[in-house]
Structures are given as structure tokens and as C-alpha cells.
Coordinates of C-alpha atoms in Angstrom, one line a residue:
Chain A
M163 CA 15.2 -75.1 8.9
P164 CA 18.1 -73.6 6.8
D165 CA 19.2 -70.1 7.7
A166 CA 17.2 -67.7 5.4
R167 CA 20.3 -65.5 5.0
I168 CA 23.0 -65.7 2.4
P169 CA 25.8 -67.8 3.9
A170 CA 29.1 -66.1 4.2
V171 CA 31.6 -66.9 1.5
P172 CA 34.8 -68.2 2.9
A173 CA 38.1 -66.2 2.2
G174 CA 39.8 -67.3 -1.0
H175 CA 36.7 -69.2 -2.2
D176 CA 36.8 -67.9 -5.8
L177 CA 40.5 -68.9 -6.2
R178 CA 39.9 -72.4 -4.7
A179 CA 36.7 -72.9 -6.7
A180 CA 38.6 -71.9 -9.9
A181 CA 41.5 -74.3 -9.2
F182 CA 38.9 -77.1 -8.7
W183 CA 37.0 -76.1 -11.8
W184 CA 40.3 -76.0 -13.8
G185 CA 41.0 -79.6 -12.8
F186 CA 37.5 -80.7 -13.5
Q187 CA 37.5 -79.0 -17.0
L188 CA 41.0 -80.4 -17.7
R189 CA 39.8 -83.9 -17.1
R190 CA 36.9 -83.3 -19.4
M191 CA 39.1 -81.8 -22.1
M192 CA 41.5 -84.7 -22.0
R193 CA 38.7 -87.1 -22.7
R194 CA 37.5 -85.4 -25.7
R195 CA 37.9 -87.0 -29.1
G196 CA 39.4 -83.8 -30.5
V197 CA 42.3 -84.0 -28.0
K198 CA 42.9 -87.7 -28.8
L199 CA 42.9 -87.0 -32.6
A200 CA 45.2 -84.0 -32.2
A201 CA 47.6 -86.2 -30.0
V202 CA 47.6 -88.9 -32.7
A203 CA 48.3 -86.3 -35.4
V204 CA 51.1 -84.6 -33.4
V205 CA 52.9 -87.8 -32.6
G206 CA 52.6 -88.8 -36.2
I207 CA 54.1 -85.6 -37.5
F208 CA 57.0 -85.8 -35.0
L209 CA 57.8 -89.4 -36.0
L210 CA 57.4 -88.7 -39.6
L211 CA 59.7 -85.7 -39.5
K212 CA 62.3 -87.4 -37.2
T213 CA 62.4 -90.6 -39.2
V214 CA 61.5 -90.0 -42.8
G215 CA 62.1 -86.3 -43.1
R216 CA 65.3 -86.5 -40.9
S217 CA 64.6 -83.0 -39.7
R218 CA 67.2 -81.2 -37.7
P219 CA 66.5 -80.4 -33.9
A220 CA 66.1 -76.7 -34.7
E221 CA 63.5 -77.4 -37.4
L222 CA 61.6 -79.6 -35.1
G223 CA 61.9 -77.0 -32.4
A224 CA 60.5 -74.3 -34.7
L225 CA 57.6 -76.5 -35.5
F226 CA 56.7 -77.5 -32.0
V227 CA 57.5 -74.1 -30.4
L228 CA 56.3 -71.7 -33.1
G229 CA 54.2 -73.6 -35.6
L230 CA 51.9 -75.9 -33.7
P231 CA 51.0 -74.0 -30.4
P232 CA 49.1 -71.2 -32.2
L233 CA 47.3 -73.7 -34.4
L234 CA 46.3 -75.9 -31.4
A235 CA 45.4 -72.8 -29.4
L236 CA 43.1 -71.7 -32.2
F237 CA 41.5 -75.1 -32.3
F238 CA 41.0 -75.5 -28.5
G239 CA 40.8 -71.9 -27.5
S240 CA 38.4 -70.1 -29.8
G241 CA 35.2 -72.1 -28.9
V242 CA 35.6 -72.1 -25.2
M243 CA 32.2 -70.9 -24.1
R244 CA 30.4 -71.8 -27.3
E245 CA 30.6 -75.5 -26.4
E246 CA 29.0 -74.8 -23.0
I247 CA 26.3 -72.7 -24.5
E248 CA 25.6 -75.2 -27.2
D249 CA 25.4 -78.2 -24.8
Q250 CA 23.6 -75.9 -22.3
T251 CA 25.7 -76.9 -19.3
L252 CA 26.7 -73.4 -18.7
T253 CA 23.8 -73.0 -16.3
Y254 CA 25.5 -75.2 -13.7
P255 CA 28.6 -73.4 -13.0
F256 CA 27.0 -70.0 -13.6
S257 CA 24.3 -70.7 -10.9
R258 CA 27.1 -71.2 -8.3
P259 CA 28.5 -68.6 -6.0
V260 CA 31.7 -68.1 -8.0
G261 CA 32.7 -65.0 -9.9
R262 CA 32.3 -65.7 -13.6
V263 CA 35.7 -64.2 -14.4
W264 CA 37.3 -67.0 -12.3
L265 CA 35.2 -69.8 -13.9
Y266 CA 36.0 -68.4 -17.2
G267 CA 39.8 -68.2 -16.5
A268 CA 39.8 -71.8 -15.3
R269 CA 38.0 -73.0 -18.3
V270 CA 40.4 -71.2 -20.7
L271 CA 43.5 -72.4 -18.9
A272 CA 42.1 -75.9 -19.1
S273 CA 41.8 -75.5 -22.8
A274 CA 45.4 -74.3 -22.9
A275 CA 46.6 -77.4 -21.2
P276 CA 46.2 -79.8 -24.2
V277 CA 48.1 -77.1 -26.3
V278 CA 51.0 -77.3 -23.9
I279 CA 50.8 -81.1 -23.3
L280 CA 50.8 -81.7 -27.0
T281 CA 53.8 -79.6 -27.9
V282 CA 56.1 -79.3 -24.9
P283 CA 57.3 -82.9 -24.8
F284 CA 58.2 -82.9 -28.4
A285 CA 59.9 -79.4 -28.0
V286 CA 61.9 -80.8 -25.1
M287 CA 63.0 -83.8 -27.2
A288 CA 63.9 -81.6 -30.1
G289 CA 65.7 -79.1 -27.7
L290 CA 67.7 -81.8 -25.9
G291 CA 69.5 -82.5 -29.1
L292 CA 71.0 -79.0 -28.9
G293 CA 71.5 -78.9 -25.1
P294 CA 69.6 -78.4 -21.9
R295 CA 69.7 -74.6 -22.2
T296 CA 68.0 -74.8 -25.6
A297 CA 65.5 -77.3 -24.4
T298 CA 64.7 -75.0 -21.5
G299 CA 64.0 -72.2 -24.0
Y300 CA 61.8 -74.3 -26.0
V301 CA 59.8 -75.3 -22.9
L302 CA 59.3 -71.7 -22.0
G303 CA 58.5 -70.6 -25.5
A304 CA 56.0 -73.5 -26.1
T305 CA 54.3 -73.1 -22.7
L306 CA 54.0 -69.4 -22.6
G307 CA 53.2 -69.1 -26.3
G308 CA 50.6 -71.8 -26.1
V309 CA 48.9 -70.2 -23.1
A310 CA 49.0 -66.6 -24.5
Y311 CA 47.6 -67.8 -27.9
T312 CA 44.8 -69.8 -26.2
C313 CA 43.8 -66.8 -24.0
L314 CA 43.9 -64.5 -27.0
F315 CA 41.8 -66.7 -29.2
A316 CA 39.4 -67.3 -26.4
L317 CA 38.9 -63.5 -26.1
T318 CA 38.2 -63.3 -29.9
G319 CA 35.6 -66.1 -29.3
Q320 CA 33.9 -63.8 -27.0
L321 CA 34.0 -60.8 -29.3
I322 CA 33.3 -61.9 -32.8
K323 CA 31.1 -64.6 -34.4
W324 CA 33.7 -66.4 -36.5
P325 CA 36.8 -66.5 -34.3
A326 CA 38.3 -69.4 -36.1
W327 CA 38.5 -67.5 -39.5
F328 CA 39.7 -64.4 -37.7
G329 CA 42.4 -66.5 -35.9
L330 CA 43.6 -68.0 -39.1
A331 CA 43.9 -64.6 -40.8
F332 CA 45.6 -63.3 -37.7
L333 CA 48.2 -66.2 -37.7
L334 CA 48.8 -65.9 -41.4
F335 CA 49.1 -62.1 -41.8
W336 CA 49.8 -60.6 -38.4
E337 CA 52.0 -63.2 -36.9
G338 CA 53.3 -64.8 -40.1
V339 CA 54.3 -61.7 -42.0
L340 CA 54.8 -59.0 -39.3
G341 CA 56.7 -61.5 -37.0
R342 CA 59.5 -61.8 -39.4
V343 CA 59.9 -57.9 -39.6
P344 CA 62.8 -56.7 -37.4
G345 CA 62.4 -53.9 -34.9
F346 CA 59.3 -52.4 -33.3
L347 CA 56.7 -53.7 -35.7
G348 CA 57.9 -57.3 -35.3
R349 CA 57.7 -56.9 -31.5
L350 CA 54.0 -56.3 -31.7
T351 CA 53.6 -60.0 -32.6
L352 CA 53.5 -62.9 -30.1
S353 CA 55.6 -65.0 -32.4
T354 CA 58.6 -62.6 -32.0
H355 CA 58.5 -63.1 -28.3
V356 CA 58.1 -66.8 -28.5
R357 CA 61.2 -66.8 -30.8
G358 CA 63.0 -64.6 -28.3
L359 CA 62.4 -66.9 -25.4
A360 CA 63.1 -70.1 -27.4
N361 CA 66.1 -68.5 -29.2
L362 CA 64.7 -69.4 -32.5
P363 CA 65.5 -66.5 -35.0
P364 CA 64.1 -66.6 -38.4
T365 CA 66.5 -68.5 -40.7
E366 CA 65.0 -67.4 -44.0
G367 CA 63.3 -64.4 -45.5
Q368 CA 64.2 -60.9 -46.5
F369 CA 64.8 -59.6 -42.9
A370 CA 66.3 -62.7 -41.4
A371 CA 69.8 -61.2 -41.1
A372 CA 68.5 -58.0 -39.5
W373 CA 66.3 -59.8 -37.0
T374 CA 67.3 -59.3 -33.3
A375 CA 65.7 -61.1 -30.4
P376 CA 63.8 -58.8 -27.8
P377 CA 65.3 -59.0 -24.3
F378 CA 64.3 -62.2 -22.4
V379 CA 62.5 -60.3 -19.7
V380 CA 60.5 -58.2 -22.2
S381 CA 59.3 -61.4 -24.0
L382 CA 58.5 -62.9 -20.7
V383 CA 56.5 -60.0 -19.6
V384 CA 54.8 -59.6 -22.9
L385 CA 53.6 -63.1 -23.1
I386 CA 52.4 -63.3 -19.5
G387 CA 50.9 -59.8 -19.9
V388 CA 48.9 -60.7 -23.0
A389 CA 47.6 -63.9 -21.4
L390 CA 46.4 -62.1 -18.3
A391 CA 45.0 -59.1 -20.1
T392 CA 43.1 -61.1 -22.6
L393 CA 41.8 -63.3 -19.8
W394 CA 40.6 -60.4 -17.8
L395 CA 39.1 -58.6 -20.7
A396 CA 37.1 -61.7 -21.8
G397 CA 36.3 -62.3 -18.2
V398 CA 34.7 -59.0 -17.7
R399 CA 32.7 -59.5 -20.8
V400 CA 31.4 -62.9 -19.6
R401 CA 30.6 -61.4 -16.3
R402 CA 28.4 -58.8 -17.9
K403 CA 26.9 -61.0 -20.5
E404 CA 23.5 -62.8 -20.3
F405 CA 23.8 -66.3 -21.8
V406 CA 20.3 -67.2 -23.1
L407 CA 20.3 -71.0 -23.4
T408 CA 17.3 -72.1 -25.5
R409 CA 15.8 -75.5 -25.8
Chain B
M113 CA 9.6 -59.8 7.0
Q114 CA 11.7 -59.6 3.9
P115 CA 10.5 -61.9 1.0
M116 CA 13.1 -64.5 0.0
L117 CA 12.5 -63.9 -3.7
E118 CA 11.3 -60.6 -5.0
A119 CA 10.6 -59.1 -8.4
R120 CA 9.9 -55.3 -8.5
G121 CA 8.5 -53.9 -11.8
V122 CA 10.5 -56.5 -13.8
S123 CA 10.4 -56.4 -17.6
K124 CA 12.5 -58.5 -19.9
M125 CA 12.8 -58.4 -23.7
F126 CA 14.2 -60.8 -26.0
G127 CA 14.5 -58.8 -29.3
Q128 CA 11.1 -57.6 -30.1
V129 CA 9.4 -60.1 -27.8
R130 CA 8.5 -59.0 -24.3
A131 CA 8.9 -62.1 -22.2
L132 CA 8.1 -60.4 -18.9
N133 CA 6.1 -57.2 -18.5
D134 CA 6.2 -55.2 -15.2
V135 CA 6.1 -58.2 -12.9
D136 CA 5.8 -57.6 -9.2
L137 CA 6.1 -60.6 -7.0
K138 CA 7.1 -61.6 -3.6
V139 CA 7.8 -65.2 -2.6
G140 CA 8.3 -66.4 1.0
P141 CA 9.0 -69.7 2.7
G142 CA 7.1 -72.7 1.5
V143 CA 6.3 -74.2 -1.8
T144 CA 4.9 -71.8 -4.5
G145 CA 3.7 -73.1 -7.8
L146 CA 4.5 -71.1 -10.9
L147 CA 1.9 -71.8 -13.6
G148 CA 1.3 -70.6 -17.1
P149 CA 1.1 -71.8 -20.7
N150 CA 4.3 -72.3 -22.8
G151 CA 6.0 -69.1 -23.5
S152 CA 4.2 -67.2 -20.7
G153 CA 7.5 -66.2 -19.1
K154 CA 7.9 -68.8 -16.3
S155 CA 11.4 -69.9 -17.3
T156 CA 12.6 -66.3 -17.8
L157 CA 11.3 -65.4 -14.3
M158 CA 13.3 -68.4 -12.9
K159 CA 16.4 -67.4 -14.8
L160 CA 16.1 -63.9 -13.5
F161 CA 15.8 -65.1 -9.9
A162 CA 18.9 -67.5 -10.5
G163 CA 21.1 -64.6 -11.8
Q164 CA 21.2 -66.1 -15.3
L165 CA 19.6 -63.0 -16.9
L166 CA 19.4 -59.3 -16.1
P167 CA 16.1 -57.5 -16.1
D168 CA 15.7 -54.8 -18.8
E169 CA 13.6 -52.8 -16.2
G170 CA 13.0 -53.2 -12.5
E171 CA 14.9 -55.3 -10.0
V172 CA 15.0 -58.9 -8.8
S173 CA 16.4 -59.9 -5.4
L174 CA 17.4 -63.2 -3.8
L175 CA 17.4 -62.8 -0.1
G176 CA 17.8 -59.0 -0.7
A177 CA 20.8 -59.3 -3.0
D178 CA 21.1 -58.9 -6.8
P179 CA 21.7 -62.5 -8.1
F180 CA 23.3 -61.3 -11.3
R181 CA 25.8 -58.8 -9.9
Q182 CA 26.5 -60.5 -6.6
P183 CA 27.3 -64.1 -7.3
A184 CA 27.9 -64.6 -3.6
A185 CA 24.2 -64.5 -3.2
L186 CA 24.0 -67.7 -5.2
R187 CA 25.2 -69.6 -2.2
A188 CA 21.7 -69.4 -1.0
L189 CA 20.2 -70.8 -4.2
G190 CA 19.6 -74.3 -5.6
L191 CA 18.5 -74.3 -9.3
C192 CA 17.1 -77.3 -11.1
P193 CA 17.1 -76.0 -14.7
E194 CA 14.5 -77.1 -17.2
Q195 CA 16.8 -78.5 -19.9
D196 CA 17.9 -82.2 -19.8
K197 CA 21.6 -81.4 -20.2
F198 CA 24.5 -82.8 -18.2
Y199 CA 28.2 -83.6 -18.3
E200 CA 27.2 -86.9 -19.8
E201 CA 30.5 -88.7 -19.2
L202 CA 30.2 -88.3 -15.4
T203 CA 28.4 -90.5 -12.8
G204 CA 25.5 -89.1 -11.0
H205 CA 27.4 -88.9 -7.9
T206 CA 30.5 -87.2 -9.4
F207 CA 28.2 -84.7 -11.1
V208 CA 26.5 -83.6 -7.8
E209 CA 29.8 -83.6 -5.9
A210 CA 31.6 -81.4 -8.5
L211 CA 28.8 -78.8 -8.5
T212 CA 28.6 -78.9 -4.7
R213 CA 32.3 -78.2 -4.4
L214 CA 31.8 -74.9 -6.3
H215 CA 29.8 -73.9 -3.2
G216 CA 33.0 -73.8 -1.2
F217 CA 32.9 -77.2 0.3
S218 CA 35.9 -79.5 0.7
R219 CA 36.1 -82.8 -1.2
G220 CA 35.0 -84.7 1.8
E221 CA 32.2 -82.5 2.6
A222 CA 30.9 -82.4 -0.9
Q223 CA 31.0 -86.1 -1.2
K224 CA 29.0 -86.5 2.0
K225 CA 26.4 -83.9 0.9
A226 CA 26.3 -85.4 -2.6
R227 CA 25.6 -88.8 -1.2
A228 CA 22.9 -87.4 1.2
A229 CA 21.2 -85.5 -1.7
M230 CA 21.3 -88.5 -4.0
D231 CA 19.8 -90.7 -1.2
R232 CA 17.1 -88.1 -0.6
V233 CA 16.0 -88.1 -4.2
G234 CA 16.0 -91.8 -4.3
M235 CA 19.1 -92.2 -6.4
G236 CA 21.4 -93.6 -3.7
E237 CA 21.7 -97.0 -5.4
H238 CA 22.2 -95.5 -8.9
G239 CA 24.7 -92.8 -8.1
R240 CA 27.6 -94.7 -9.7
K241 CA 25.8 -94.9 -13.0
R242 CA 26.9 -92.6 -15.8
L243 CA 24.5 -89.9 -16.7
S244 CA 24.6 -91.0 -20.3
E245 CA 23.2 -94.4 -19.2
M246 CA 20.4 -93.0 -16.9
S247 CA 16.8 -92.9 -17.7
R248 CA 15.2 -89.5 -18.1
G249 CA 13.5 -89.9 -14.6
M250 CA 16.8 -90.8 -13.0
R251 CA 18.5 -87.7 -14.7
Q252 CA 15.7 -85.5 -13.5
R253 CA 16.2 -86.8 -9.9
T254 CA 20.0 -86.2 -10.2
K255 CA 19.3 -82.7 -11.4
I256 CA 17.2 -82.1 -8.4
A257 CA 20.0 -83.6 -6.1
Q258 CA 22.5 -81.1 -7.4
A259 CA 20.1 -78.3 -6.5
I260 CA 19.5 -79.3 -2.9
A261 CA 22.9 -80.9 -2.0
H262 CA 24.4 -77.7 -0.5
D263 CA 21.2 -77.2 1.7
P264 CA 20.1 -73.8 0.1
P265 CA 17.3 -71.8 1.7
V266 CA 15.9 -71.0 -1.8
V267 CA 15.3 -73.7 -4.4
L268 CA 14.0 -73.1 -7.9
L269 CA 12.7 -76.1 -9.7
D270 CA 11.9 -75.6 -13.4
E271 CA 9.5 -78.5 -14.5
P272 CA 11.1 -80.9 -12.1
L273 CA 8.7 -83.7 -12.7
T274 CA 9.4 -84.1 -16.5
G275 CA 10.2 -87.6 -17.5
A276 CA 9.7 -89.1 -14.1
D277 CA 7.6 -92.3 -13.8
P278 CA 4.5 -92.3 -11.6
V279 CA 6.2 -93.7 -8.5
A280 CA 9.1 -91.3 -8.9
R281 CA 6.6 -88.5 -9.3
A282 CA 4.9 -89.2 -6.1
D283 CA 8.3 -89.4 -4.4
L284 CA 9.3 -86.1 -5.9
I285 CA 6.1 -84.4 -4.9
D286 CA 6.7 -85.6 -1.3
L287 CA 10.3 -84.3 -1.6
V288 CA 9.2 -80.8 -2.7
R289 CA 6.6 -80.6 0.0
G290 CA 9.2 -81.7 2.5
L291 CA 11.6 -78.9 1.2
G292 CA 8.8 -76.4 1.8
D293 CA 7.9 -77.8 5.2
E294 CA 11.5 -77.3 6.2
G295 CA 11.1 -73.6 5.7
R296 CA 12.8 -73.2 2.4
C297 CA 11.4 -71.0 -0.4
V298 CA 10.6 -73.4 -3.1
L299 CA 9.5 -72.0 -6.4
V300 CA 8.3 -74.7 -8.7
S301 CA 7.1 -74.5 -12.3
S302 CA 5.1 -77.2 -14.0
H303 CA 2.5 -77.7 -16.7
V304 CA 0.9 -80.7 -14.8
L305 CA -1.6 -78.9 -12.7
H306 CA -2.7 -81.8 -10.4
E307 CA 0.9 -82.3 -9.6
V308 CA 1.4 -78.7 -8.5
E309 CA -1.8 -79.0 -6.5
A310 CA -0.4 -81.9 -4.8
M311 CA 2.7 -79.8 -3.8
T312 CA 1.0 -76.6 -2.8
H313 CA -2.1 -74.4 -2.7
R314 CA 0.0 -71.3 -3.2
V315 CA 0.3 -70.4 -6.8
V316 CA 1.4 -67.7 -9.2
F317 CA -0.4 -67.6 -12.7
I318 CA 1.6 -66.0 -15.4
R319 CA 0.5 -65.3 -18.9
F320 CA 1.9 -63.1 -21.7
G321 CA 4.7 -62.2 -19.3
R322 CA 2.3 -60.7 -16.7
V323 CA 1.3 -62.2 -13.3
R324 CA -2.4 -62.6 -13.6
A325 CA -3.1 -64.0 -10.1
H326 CA -0.9 -64.8 -7.0
G327 CA -2.0 -66.4 -3.8
D328 CA -3.9 -69.3 -2.3
I329 CA -5.8 -71.2 -4.9
F330 CA -9.1 -71.3 -2.8
R331 CA -8.9 -67.6 -2.0
L332 CA -8.2 -66.9 -5.7
R333 CA -11.2 -68.9 -6.7
A334 CA -13.4 -67.2 -4.2
L335 CA -12.6 -63.8 -5.8
L336 CA -14.0 -64.9 -9.1
T337 CA -17.5 -64.0 -8.1
D338 CA -18.8 -63.9 -11.7
R339 CA -18.0 -67.6 -12.1
P340 CA -20.4 -69.8 -10.0
Y341 CA -19.1 -73.0 -8.5
R342 CA -20.6 -76.4 -9.4
I343 CA -21.0 -78.9 -6.6
H344 CA -21.5 -82.5 -7.0
V345 CA -23.5 -84.1 -4.1
E346 CA -24.2 -87.8 -3.9
V347 CA -27.4 -88.5 -2.1
P348 CA -30.0 -91.3 -2.3
A349 CA -32.8 -88.9 -3.5
P350 CA -31.3 -86.1 -5.5
R351 CA -34.6 -84.6 -6.8
A352 CA -36.0 -84.0 -3.4
L353 CA -32.8 -82.3 -2.3
A354 CA -32.8 -80.2 -5.4
A355 CA -36.3 -78.9 -4.8
H356 CA -35.2 -77.9 -1.3
L357 CA -31.9 -76.2 -2.4
I358 CA -33.3 -74.1 -5.2
A359 CA -35.0 -71.9 -2.7
L360 CA -31.6 -70.8 -1.3
D361 CA -30.4 -67.3 -2.3
H362 CA -26.9 -68.4 -3.4
V363 CA -28.1 -71.4 -5.4
V364 CA -28.3 -70.5 -9.1
A365 CA -29.3 -73.9 -10.6
T366 CA -29.7 -77.6 -9.7
A367 CA -29.6 -80.6 -12.0
V368 CA -29.5 -84.4 -11.6
I369 CA -26.5 -85.4 -13.7
A370 CA -26.4 -89.1 -12.8
D371 CA -28.3 -91.6 -10.8
G372 CA -27.9 -90.4 -7.2
T373 CA -25.8 -87.4 -8.1
L374 CA -27.0 -83.8 -7.9
E375 CA -25.2 -80.8 -9.5
V376 CA -25.7 -77.7 -7.5
T377 CA -24.5 -74.4 -9.0
T378 CA -23.9 -71.8 -6.3
L379 CA -22.3 -68.3 -5.9
D380 CA -21.0 -68.9 -2.5
L381 CA -19.1 -72.1 -1.9
E382 CA -18.8 -71.6 1.8
A383 CA -22.6 -71.1 2.2
A384 CA -23.2 -74.2 0.1
A385 CA -20.8 -76.2 2.2
R386 CA -22.9 -75.2 5.2
D387 CA -26.5 -75.3 3.7
I388 CA -26.4 -78.5 1.6
P389 CA -25.5 -81.0 4.4
A390 CA -28.1 -79.3 6.5
A391 CA -30.8 -79.6 3.9
A392 CA -29.9 -83.2 3.4
G393 CA -30.2 -83.8 7.1
Q394 CA -33.7 -82.2 7.2
L395 CA -34.7 -84.6 4.4
A396 CA -33.1 -87.6 6.3
Q397 CA -30.7 -88.2 3.5
V398 CA -27.0 -89.2 3.9
V399 CA -24.5 -87.2 1.8
S400 CA -22.0 -89.8 0.6
A401 CA -19.9 -87.4 -1.6
F402 CA -19.5 -83.6 -1.8
T403 CA -17.0 -82.4 -4.5
S404 CA -16.6 -79.2 -6.5
P405 CA -15.0 -79.6 -9.9
D406 CA -14.6 -75.8 -10.1
A407 CA -12.7 -75.4 -6.9
D408 CA -9.5 -77.0 -8.1
L409 CA -6.4 -75.6 -9.7
E410 CA -7.3 -76.8 -13.2
S411 CA -10.6 -74.9 -13.4
L412 CA -8.9 -71.7 -12.0
Y413 CA -6.1 -72.2 -14.5
R414 CA -8.6 -72.6 -17.4
Y415 CA -10.4 -69.6 -16.3
L416 CA -7.3 -67.4 -16.0
I417 CA -5.7 -68.3 -19.2
S418 CA -8.9 -68.1 -21.2
S419 CA -9.6 -64.8 -19.7
H420 CA -8.6 -61.6 -21.6
A421 CA -9.0 -59.3 -18.6

């Protein structure tokens, strides 16, 4: 007869379960048609710009560090829990003895993986044309930027009904416009800190000459901080929320 | 002794709809059938016990813990949800193993437990098949396997026999009874009454979000004193037996309903079970069958769901 008491949870269970769930969800993500199509599109764009467009490494870097990661993050991040609700598989992980915050975090980071995988190799190829230091900056910018944007858009997916539209508006008006403004206002955007890490200052526009990169450490802390804070906020919301899965 | 599942004054609203209304229920070890028409609140009650939903009023507990706020309590729970939804690209075995790992087992342990659970539900040979390629019955069995693989003391089975073929149904009924016999608390909902009856005699009737009756089916039936029992007795000379029985206090009516079959309507099933064979013995008649169409779960169910009391 099984013991009619709640079995003790081993120390570090949530973390181990989250690590396993991240790997599980990552494998599922990488099998999705959306990821395969995005991979074909990204490779196509890179080859086209490199051969036909003869783009310079810095231009390629800007695209793969600043341009594509937020768009891919919007695509993969904003519907994180919606897919599980629509296909009604959410019941399975949520009836397990793992904190929902951990399961949510693992799921979001699994969604961030294709963003990183689809941009970092191309950012490296672009950066190596300008030296290993630039390539390292590009890797940091694309990776941390991709993760931070994914976490942010996943949070909006928990808070509002149309996260994709909100995300597009955010990228166009907040990141696109404010990110080019020098000084304090510009530093309120993620793109400024990605630019700072990757050393990719704006080359055109009214404020290009006046733009200064934030200190490296500040950008590092801001991007990691935004990722962690948005993960935590959304995780708390997921923990408190009832997910009514209907037939 | 503390109940393994408990609901205390639980109410749950979905918008303007009250899915559960002031439900008090204690469920202990063994199999308990949860019965009620569609929309009566069975699945809502299951989801509350599984920590998927929060009650608007009252409290639910799983082995004394709040399953929504204390996810660690879910270590003691196995849930077979109603919906036929899976990670379709996985094999049955990988699906069960992955979900077992979330209970804190290592890869090796989870593989072993998943294999044992798949064997137990009769899916040992088909575990390598993708879920998308499985029949509904196989998927149903796989879903039960993921609920029992980690050996939980509490198992919630929401319509577990849906889609299973007759042989699989019989196997699954045996499995559910076996889980109850092992001392687990098994709460099983089903629309198919004779299948529930084959699993257990302990039932909970729920309708319009309220528990209408709870307990042993025979005891519940005995409480319905305003509803006489019909008994079918097969004897060689039913008319002679009828004349003898009608004189008894608890016998309300007698009728020959077929050649050799007498229908006796009684207010006391126990007295009838004693008096009818005795009367047949006095008349030197041999009773070849003695059944009551009103003592089964279906008649009780019909009465309870048609009652407005």
C-alpha cells in the first residue's frame, strides 16, 4: 500500500525539474514548423545580403544583433502559455509537484533558445569580419538581447490579450524611436543596451553623432535584470492564475 | 482518520454560472465513483482536487494540504484528465517518462517506472508508438499510465474508459479496482453507470453543482423508502407464489410479467430477500433467479437526477 502522506520533496527539486523541462520544451520547440521556417528565412536573408547585397559586416551585425532578435522574440515569446492552453497540454505539467514559476521560466527560456540559435551564428560570422572582440560583443548583444526581449514579450502575453500587436508597436515606437535618442531617455530602451554591448552605435539619424554607449556593466545588468524581473513577474501571475481548459 | 481528499463548503463560479455550490465531501481509501449528468460539476471538482482551480468559497485539501497553493502536495497525486490531448510527437513511453521525471525521479528511475506503468495498463508492447499514431483506447491507457507511474496514494480519473474497446474496458476496470484494493484513494468519474458499478459500490452523485447523495449504493437505495423495490423471481408456478406473498406487510404488489417470472413490489428489500425464498420453500418451488432491477446504480441514478428534492 502506498504511504498515505505527501512524499517529501528532495532538495533542489524545482531547479532540477525546471532544467529537465527546459530541455524537454527546447526539443519540442526545435521540431516546430515555425522554427524550421524561421531558420530557412534567416539563412536566406543572410545569404542574400552577403552575396547579392554585398552588405558590410557592421550592417549584417546590426541586423542579426539589433534587428532580428526582437522580431523573433516577439514571434516565439508572446504566445508561450497560449499554445499550452489551446492544445490543453498545460494540465500535465501543472499537475506535477513543481512550482509554476519554475515551469514557466523553463518554458520561456526554451522559447528564447531559437531566437539565440537563429541569430548568434550569423552575428558571429558578421563580427569575425571585424575581429574577435567585435564578434564577442555581437554574441553578447544577440544572446542577452534575445533572451531579454523573449522574457518581456512572454510577460506581455500574460498581461494583455493581443501581445503581438503590442509588441510590434513597442518595437516600432519605443525601441525604434526612443532607442536612437541619446541620454537618459534612450537608456530606457533595451536596444540601447544591446547596442552598447555589441558596440553598434546608430550610424544615421538626427542624434547619431550625440549618441554615447552606456557603460558595459550597466547594459549587462539592465538586460539580465529585465529578463529576470519579467520572468519573475509573469511567473507570479502564472502561479496565481487559474487556467480553465475547456473541451 | 483524516480523509485523503476533502472539500469543505466549496463553491466555484465561472462567470455567472455556479459550477459547484457549497460542496462538502470526504473521500478515503478505495475506489469512489463520481456520477452526474454533463455540466453537473464533476470535472470542476476533480480540477479543484488536482490544484488546477481555486475555490471561490470553502477549501479543498489533498492529504491535508492545499493543492493549488502547495504544489509539493501534488507529489501524492496522479491525474488522468478528461481531454484527449497529448504531446503528439512523443512516443507513449517517452510521454510517461517525461511526466514522471517532473516528480523528482532520475532518468533511470523514471524510465523504469514508466515501463512498469505502461505494462500495468497493457501498453507494454505499444510504448514505442507515437501518440499521434495510437488509437483512442491506447491513448486513454497511456494517459492512465502517466497518472499512476509515480505510485501516488491519490488517483483522480476523469472519464478514464472513454474510447476503450470492450476488452480494454474490462482490463481498465480491473486496474482501477486493483488501485483501490492497494489502499489508494481513487476518485473516478464516468457516465457509464454499469462500469462504475463494476469498479465500486461507493458513489457520489452530483447535480447542479451540489452533492445529492454520497455513500454505498445499497445503503443509499435503502434510504429511498418512498420508492418501492421491484424484485423479479423466477419460479415454476409464479401465480401460487404471488397469492402467498401478497399477504406479507412489506409487499405492495405482485404481477406475473413473463412465463415463470413474478414481479414483486416491496418496501423492504431485506425482508423480501428473507421471505420470498421461504414462501417458495413452503410451496415446494425452486427459485431459479432472484434479481432487483431497482437495486442497481442506474435506477438510483435515474431517481436522483430526476428528483428535484
